[in-house]
Coordinates of C-alpha atoms in Angstrom, one line a residue:
I1 CA 6.2 -12.9 -15.2
I2 CA 3.5 -11.3 -13.8
H3 CA 3.4 -11.1 -9.8
K4 CA -1.1 -11.4 -9.8
N5 CA -1.3 -8.0 -7.0
P6 CA -4.9 -9.0 -5.0
L7 CA -6.2 -5.4 -4.9
T8 CA -5.4 -3.9 -8.9
I9 CA -8.5 -4.2 -11.2
D10 CA -6.2 -6.1 -13.9
P11 CA -7.1 -8.5 -16.1
N12 CA -5.8 -11.5 -16.7
G13 CA -6.1 -11.5 -20.1
E14 CA -6.1 -14.6 -22.5
F15 CA -2.8 -16.1 -22.1
L16 CA -0.5 -17.5 -18.9
P17 CA 2.7 -15.4 -19.1
H18 CA 6.1 -17.7 -18.5
L19 CA 5.7 -17.0 -14.2
Y20 CA 2.8 -15.8 -12.8
C21 CA 3.4 -15.1 -9.6
I22 CA -0.6 -15.4 -7.3
Q23 CA -1.8 -15.0 -4.3
S24 CA -3.4 -18.0 -2.7
E25 CA -5.1 -21.2 -3.0
N26 CA -7.5 -20.0 -3.8
Y27 CA -6.9 -18.2 -6.5
Y28 CA -4.8 -21.0 -8.1
S29 CA -8.4 -23.2 -8.2
Y30 CA -9.6 -20.6 -10.2
L31 CA -6.5 -20.6 -12.5
N32 CA -7.2 -23.6 -13.1
Y33 CA -11.7 -23.5 -14.2
K34 CA -10.0 -20.6 -15.6
L35 CA -7.9 -22.8 -18.1
K36 CA -10.2 -25.8 -18.5
A37 CA -13.2 -23.9 -19.7
K38 CA -10.7 -22.1 -22.0
I39 CA -10.3 -18.2 -20.4
L40 CA -7.5 -18.6 -20.1
N41 CA -5.0 -20.4 -22.2
R42 CA -1.7 -22.0 -22.0
I43 CA 0.4 -20.9 -24.9
H44 CA 3.1 -23.6 -24.9
G45 CA 2.1 -25.4 -22.1
K46 CA 5.8 -25.1 -19.9
E47 CA 4.1 -21.3 -17.7
K48 CA 4.8 -21.9 -14.2
I49 CA 1.5 -20.3 -11.1
A50 CA 3.2 -19.9 -8.7
I51 CA 2.0 -19.3 -4.8
T52 CA 4.2 -16.6 -3.6
G53 CA 1.6 -15.1 -1.0
A54 CA 0.6 -11.3 -0.6
I55 CA 1.4 -9.9 2.5
Q56 CA -1.6 -8.8 1.7
Y57 CA -3.0 -11.2 2.7
D58 CA -0.6 -12.3 5.3
K59 CA -1.4 -12.9 9.1
V60 CA 1.0 -10.9 9.8
Y61 CA 0.8 -10.3 13.0
E62 CA 0.7 -13.8 13.4
I63 CA 4.4 -14.8 12.1
T64 CA 5.6 -10.9 13.6
N65 CA 6.5 -10.2 17.2
K66 CA 4.4 -9.1 19.6
K67 CA 1.8 -5.2 19.4
P68 CA 3.8 -2.9 20.4
S69 CA 1.4 -0.6 23.0
Y70 CA 0.0 2.4 21.2
L71 CA 2.2 5.1 23.7
D72 CA 5.4 3.2 22.3
F73 CA 4.1 4.2 18.9
C74 CA 2.9 7.0 19.7
N75 CA 6.6 7.8 21.2
K76 CA 7.9 6.4 19.1
Y77 CA 6.8 9.0 16.2
N78 CA 6.3 11.5 19.1
L79 CA 2.5 11.7 18.2
D80 CA 0.3 12.4 21.5
P81 CA -0.9 8.9 22.9
Q82 CA -4.3 11.1 24.2
K83 CA -5.5 11.2 20.6
K84 CA -6.9 8.9 18.6
L85 CA -4.2 8.2 15.3
F86 CA -5.6 8.4 11.6
L87 CA -3.4 6.9 8.7
F88 CA -3.7 9.4 5.4
L89 CA -2.2 6.5 2.6
P90 CA -1.9 8.7 -0.5
T91 CA -1.1 7.3 -4.3
G92 CA 1.6 7.7 -5.6
P93 CA 3.8 11.0 -6.9
Q94 CA 3.9 9.6 -10.1
H95 CA -0.1 11.0 -10.6
H96 CA 0.4 14.7 -8.6
T97 CA -1.5 17.4 -10.5
E98 CA -1.6 20.4 -9.1
T99 CA -5.1 19.6 -7.8
L100 CA -4.0 16.3 -5.8
K101 CA -1.2 18.6 -4.2
R102 CA -4.2 20.2 -3.2
D103 CA -6.2 18.0 -1.7
Y104 CA -3.1 16.0 0.0
V105 CA -1.9 19.4 2.1
K106 CA -5.7 20.1 2.5
I107 CA -6.7 16.0 4.0
C108 CA -3.6 16.3 5.8
E109 CA -4.3 20.0 7.8
E110 CA -7.9 18.9 8.4
I111 CA -6.7 14.8 10.1
T112 CA -4.6 17.6 12.7
K113 CA -7.3 19.9 12.6
S114 CA -9.5 17.7 13.9
G115 CA -7.9 17.4 16.9
F116 CA -6.4 13.1 15.4
N117 CA -3.5 11.7 15.3
L118 CA -2.3 11.5 11.6
L119 CA 0.4 9.4 10.2
I120 CA 1.1 9.6 6.5
K121 CA 2.1 6.5 5.1
G122 CA 3.3 7.0 1.8
H123 CA 3.2 5.2 -1.2
P124 CA 5.8 2.6 -2.2
S125 CA 7.6 3.5 -5.1
D126 CA 7.8 7.8 -3.4
Y127 CA 10.1 5.7 -0.8
A128 CA 11.5 4.4 -3.2
K129 CA 12.8 7.7 -4.8
R130 CA 10.9 5.4 -7.9
K131 CA 8.8 8.0 -10.7
M132 CA 8.8 11.4 -9.0
S133 CA 9.3 13.6 -12.1
L134 CA 6.5 16.1 -9.2
Y135 CA 9.5 16.1 -6.8
D136 CA 12.3 15.5 -8.6
V137 CA 14.0 18.7 -7.9
E138 CA 14.7 17.9 -4.1
K139 CA 15.4 14.1 -4.3
K140 CA 12.5 14.8 -1.2
S141 CA 9.8 12.3 -0.7
S142 CA 6.0 14.1 -1.5
W143 CA 5.0 14.4 2.5
E144 CA 8.9 16.2 3.5
I145 CA 7.3 18.7 0.0
L146 CA 4.0 19.3 1.0
T147 CA 3.3 18.9 4.4
P148 CA 7.0 19.0 6.4
W149 CA 5.3 19.6 10.1
A150 CA 3.4 15.8 9.3
K151 CA 4.5 12.3 10.2
A152 CA 5.4 9.8 8.1
C153 CA 5.5 5.8 8.8
K154 CA 9.1 4.1 8.3
P155 CA 7.6 0.8 6.2
E156 CA 8.6 -1.8 8.0
D157 CA 6.2 0.3 10.7
F158 CA 2.7 -0.2 8.5
Y159 CA 0.8 -2.9 9.8
D160 CA 1.8 -2.1 13.8
A161 CA -0.3 1.8 12.2
L162 CA -2.7 -0.4 11.0
Y163 CA -3.0 -1.5 14.2
H164 CA -3.2 1.4 15.7
S165 CA -5.6 3.2 13.3
D166 CA -8.5 4.0 14.2
G167 CA -9.6 6.1 10.2
A168 CA -7.5 5.6 7.4
I169 CA -8.1 8.1 4.9
S170 CA -6.6 7.1 1.0
F171 CA -7.2 9.5 -2.7
Y172 CA -9.7 6.3 -3.7

């Protein structure tokens, strides 16, 4: 089973998996083209392609409740509503070398010193406490260890944070 994350640059390979979960009708058409052109192949003919969607492309605000006001959002995270919001999207803790850890802290310090509200949106593996070998001893998220003074976004508030952000930065 493969779930094709539309944000990855992973190749499709030469063969369909038993179940291939994809994001859209457009991608389904693309796969059919590759099958007809013999660029992508079936092994036994029973492979299934399922259009499951991808949160990166779903129209979240058309299917969710009204967006919170910036004031309400700032109050929830104890941020200054007079300042603009800057979102930091660090990579997963499994990639945190000593250099990256220093950069992580420096980025957060610079955003704050520049007069912005800082909100960290952690990597999913950080929220799930997976791949935490660099932080296992303390059983804390990377931001709790590297920037304990910084606020972190709850995963369910990510789209509200994006909506209200004036800027964002990631390592890549």
